[in-house]
């Protein structure tokens, strides 16, 4: 599982604020990401490619809804993993 935290609106923001908010967001996602790993193991999907992109707006202290890609991103894969994606979304913080 590939998880990326992407930072936006960092220009003009103090380094301490950037680091502090980034760490706050990462800590909010730590347990849910662990639960997602458990879910994948239970479903036998440990070899399935999953990418989660979490965009963080530093200036406005806002986190956008994660972008989740399962499989190779084709329509066939998207349909195949639709129910798994719904389960993953439920585990992530709002």
PDB file of C-alpha atoms in Angstrom:
ATOM      1  CA  UNK A   1       0.000   0.000   0.000  1.00  0.00           C
ATOM      2  CA  UNK A   2       1.402   3.334  -1.072  1.00  0.00           C
ATOM      3  CA  UNK A   3       0.411   6.358   1.031  1.00  0.00           C
ATOM      4  CA  UNK A   4       1.433   9.875   0.053  1.00  0.00           C
ATOM      5  CA  UNK A   5       0.893  13.082   1.983  1.00  0.00           C
ATOM      6  CA  UNK A   6       0.976  16.053  -0.401  1.00  0.00           C
ATOM      7  CA  UNK A   7       1.395  19.546   1.004  1.00  0.00           C
ATOM      8  CA  UNK A   8      -0.198  22.669  -0.487  1.00  0.00           C
ATOM      9  CA  UNK A   9      -0.186  26.381   0.415  1.00  0.00           C
ATOM     10  CA  UNK A  10       3.147  26.166   2.214  1.00  0.00           C
ATOM     11  CA  UNK A  11       4.600  29.420   0.816  1.00  0.00           C
ATOM     12  CA  UNK A  12       4.887  32.028   3.548  1.00  0.00           C
ATOM     13  CA  UNK A  13       4.031  29.540   6.277  1.00  0.00           C
ATOM     14  CA  UNK A  14       6.549  29.026   9.089  1.00  0.00           C
ATOM     15  CA  UNK A  15       8.401  25.712   9.026  1.00  0.00           C
ATOM     16  CA  UNK A  16       7.138  24.795  12.504  1.00  0.00           C
ATOM     17  CA  UNK A  17       3.511  25.196  11.352  1.00  0.00           C
ATOM     18  CA  UNK A  18       4.097  23.039   8.276  1.00  0.00           C
ATOM     19  CA  UNK A  19       5.762  20.281  10.308  1.00  0.00           C
ATOM     20  CA  UNK A  20       3.276  20.477  13.178  1.00  0.00           C
ATOM     21  CA  UNK A  21       0.163  20.263  10.996  1.00  0.00           C
ATOM     22  CA  UNK A  22       1.662  17.536   8.818  1.00  0.00           C
ATOM     23  CA  UNK A  23       2.434  15.459  11.936  1.00  0.00           C
ATOM     24  CA  UNK A  24      -1.081  16.071  13.296  1.00  0.00           C
ATOM     25  CA  UNK A  25      -2.638  14.768  10.078  1.00  0.00           C
ATOM     26  CA  UNK A  26      -0.271  11.780   9.886  1.00  0.00           C
ATOM     27  CA  UNK A  27      -1.138  10.811  13.464  1.00  0.00           C
ATOM     28  CA  UNK A  28      -4.871  10.972  12.618  1.00  0.00           C
ATOM     29  CA  UNK A  29      -4.276   8.511   9.766  1.00  0.00           C
ATOM     30  CA  UNK A  30      -1.925   6.112  11.569  1.00  0.00           C
ATOM     31  CA  UNK A  31      -4.584   3.843  13.119  1.00  0.00           C
ATOM     32  CA  UNK A  32      -6.964   3.884  10.107  1.00  0.00           C
ATOM     33  CA  UNK A  33      -4.088   2.930   7.776  1.00  0.00           C
ATOM     34  CA  UNK A  34      -3.238   0.029  10.092  1.00  0.00           C
ATOM     35  CA  UNK A  35      -6.904  -1.053  10.000  1.00  0.00           C
ATOM     36  CA  UNK A  36      -6.838  -0.902   6.190  1.00  0.00           C
ATOM     37  CA  UNK A  37      -3.792  -3.210   6.172  1.00  0.00           C
ATOM     38  CA  UNK A  38      -5.730  -5.629   8.406  1.00  0.00           C
ATOM     39  CA  UNK A  39      -8.757  -5.455   6.089  1.00  0.00           C
ATOM     40  CA  UNK A  40      -6.601  -6.231   3.049  1.00  0.00           C
ATOM     41  CA  UNK A  41      -5.065  -9.198   4.855  1.00  0.00           C
ATOM     42  CA  UNK A  42      -8.502 -10.531   5.865  1.00  0.00           C
ATOM     43  CA  UNK A  43      -9.797 -10.166   2.295  1.00  0.00           C
ATOM     44  CA  UNK A  44      -6.727 -11.858   0.813  1.00  0.00           C
ATOM     45  CA  UNK A  45      -5.768  -8.711  -1.093  1.00  0.00           C
ATOM     46  CA  UNK A  46      -2.230  -8.310   0.247  1.00  0.00           C
ATOM     47  CA  UNK A  47      -0.743  -8.206  -3.271  1.00  0.00           C
ATOM     48  CA  UNK A  48      -3.289  -5.740  -4.645  1.00  0.00           C
ATOM     49  CA  UNK A  49      -1.834  -2.360  -5.550  1.00  0.00           C
ATOM     50  CA  UNK A  50      -3.466   0.374  -3.465  1.00  0.00           C
ATOM     51  CA  UNK A  51      -2.529   4.030  -3.550  1.00  0.00           C
ATOM     52  CA  UNK A  52      -3.877   6.608  -1.109  1.00  0.00           C
ATOM     53  CA  UNK A  53      -3.075  10.268  -1.698  1.00  0.00           C
ATOM     54  CA  UNK A  54      -3.842  12.678   1.131  1.00  0.00           C
ATOM     55  CA  UNK A  55      -3.659  16.374   0.265  1.00  0.00           C
ATOM     56  CA  UNK A  56      -2.987  18.802   3.104  1.00  0.00           C
ATOM     57  CA  UNK A  57      -3.646  22.552   2.831  1.00  0.00           C
ATOM     58  CA  UNK A  58      -1.179  23.976   5.375  1.00  0.00           C
ATOM     59  CA  UNK A  59      -2.258  27.626   5.212  1.00  0.00           C
ATOM     60  CA  UNK A  60      -5.944  26.857   5.812  1.00  0.00           C
ATOM     61  CA  UNK A  61      -5.277  23.789   8.013  1.00  0.00           C
ATOM     62  CA  UNK A  62      -7.536  21.616   5.895  1.00  0.00           C
ATOM     63  CA  UNK A  63      -7.307  18.041   4.652  1.00  0.00           C
ATOM     64  CA  UNK A  64      -9.001  17.146   1.379  1.00  0.00           C
ATOM     65  CA  UNK A  65     -10.805  13.806   0.955  1.00  0.00           C
ATOM     66  CA  UNK A  66      -8.201  11.138   0.119  1.00  0.00           C
ATOM     67  CA  UNK A  67      -7.795   9.943  -3.450  1.00  0.00           C
ATOM     68  CA  UNK A  68      -7.849   6.141  -3.444  1.00  0.00           C
ATOM     69  CA  UNK A  69      -6.722   4.046  -6.408  1.00  0.00           C
ATOM     70  CA  UNK A  70      -6.992   0.258  -6.292  1.00  0.00           C
ATOM     71  CA  UNK A  71      -5.412  -1.967  -8.913  1.00  0.00           C
ATOM     72  CA  UNK A  72      -4.151  -0.430 -12.133  1.00  0.00           C
ATOM     73  CA  UNK A  73      -6.856   2.243 -12.326  1.00  0.00           C
ATOM     74  CA  UNK A  74      -8.667   0.731 -15.329  1.00  0.00           C
ATOM     75  CA  UNK A  75     -12.462   0.630 -15.370  1.00  0.00           C
ATOM     76  CA  UNK A  76     -12.405  -3.162 -14.972  1.00  0.00           C
ATOM     77  CA  UNK A  77     -10.245  -2.924 -11.844  1.00  0.00           C
ATOM     78  CA  UNK A  78     -12.338  -0.034 -10.502  1.00  0.00           C
ATOM     79  CA  UNK A  79     -15.514  -2.130 -10.769  1.00  0.00           C
ATOM     80  CA  UNK A  80     -13.828  -5.214  -9.300  1.00  0.00           C
ATOM     81  CA  UNK A  81     -12.650  -3.373  -6.200  1.00  0.00           C
ATOM     82  CA  UNK A  82     -15.622  -1.043  -5.698  1.00  0.00           C
ATOM     83  CA  UNK A  83     -16.831  -2.719  -2.483  1.00  0.00           C
ATOM     84  CA  UNK A  84     -13.288  -2.880  -1.100  1.00  0.00           C
ATOM     85  CA  UNK A  85     -12.844   0.837  -1.793  1.00  0.00           C
ATOM     86  CA  UNK A  86     -16.072   1.618   0.096  1.00  0.00           C
ATOM     87  CA  UNK A  87     -14.784  -0.323   3.109  1.00  0.00           C
ATOM     88  CA  UNK A  88     -11.475   1.563   2.969  1.00  0.00           C
ATOM     89  CA  UNK A  89     -13.224   4.950   2.782  1.00  0.00           C
ATOM     90  CA  UNK A  90     -15.258   4.087   5.892  1.00  0.00           C
ATOM     91  CA  UNK A  91     -12.057   3.451   7.846  1.00  0.00           C
ATOM     92  CA  UNK A  92     -10.460   6.805   6.983  1.00  0.00           C
ATOM     93  CA  UNK A  93     -11.016   9.919   9.128  1.00  0.00           C
ATOM     94  CA  UNK A  94     -13.428  12.537   7.783  1.00  0.00           C
TER      95      UNK A  94
END
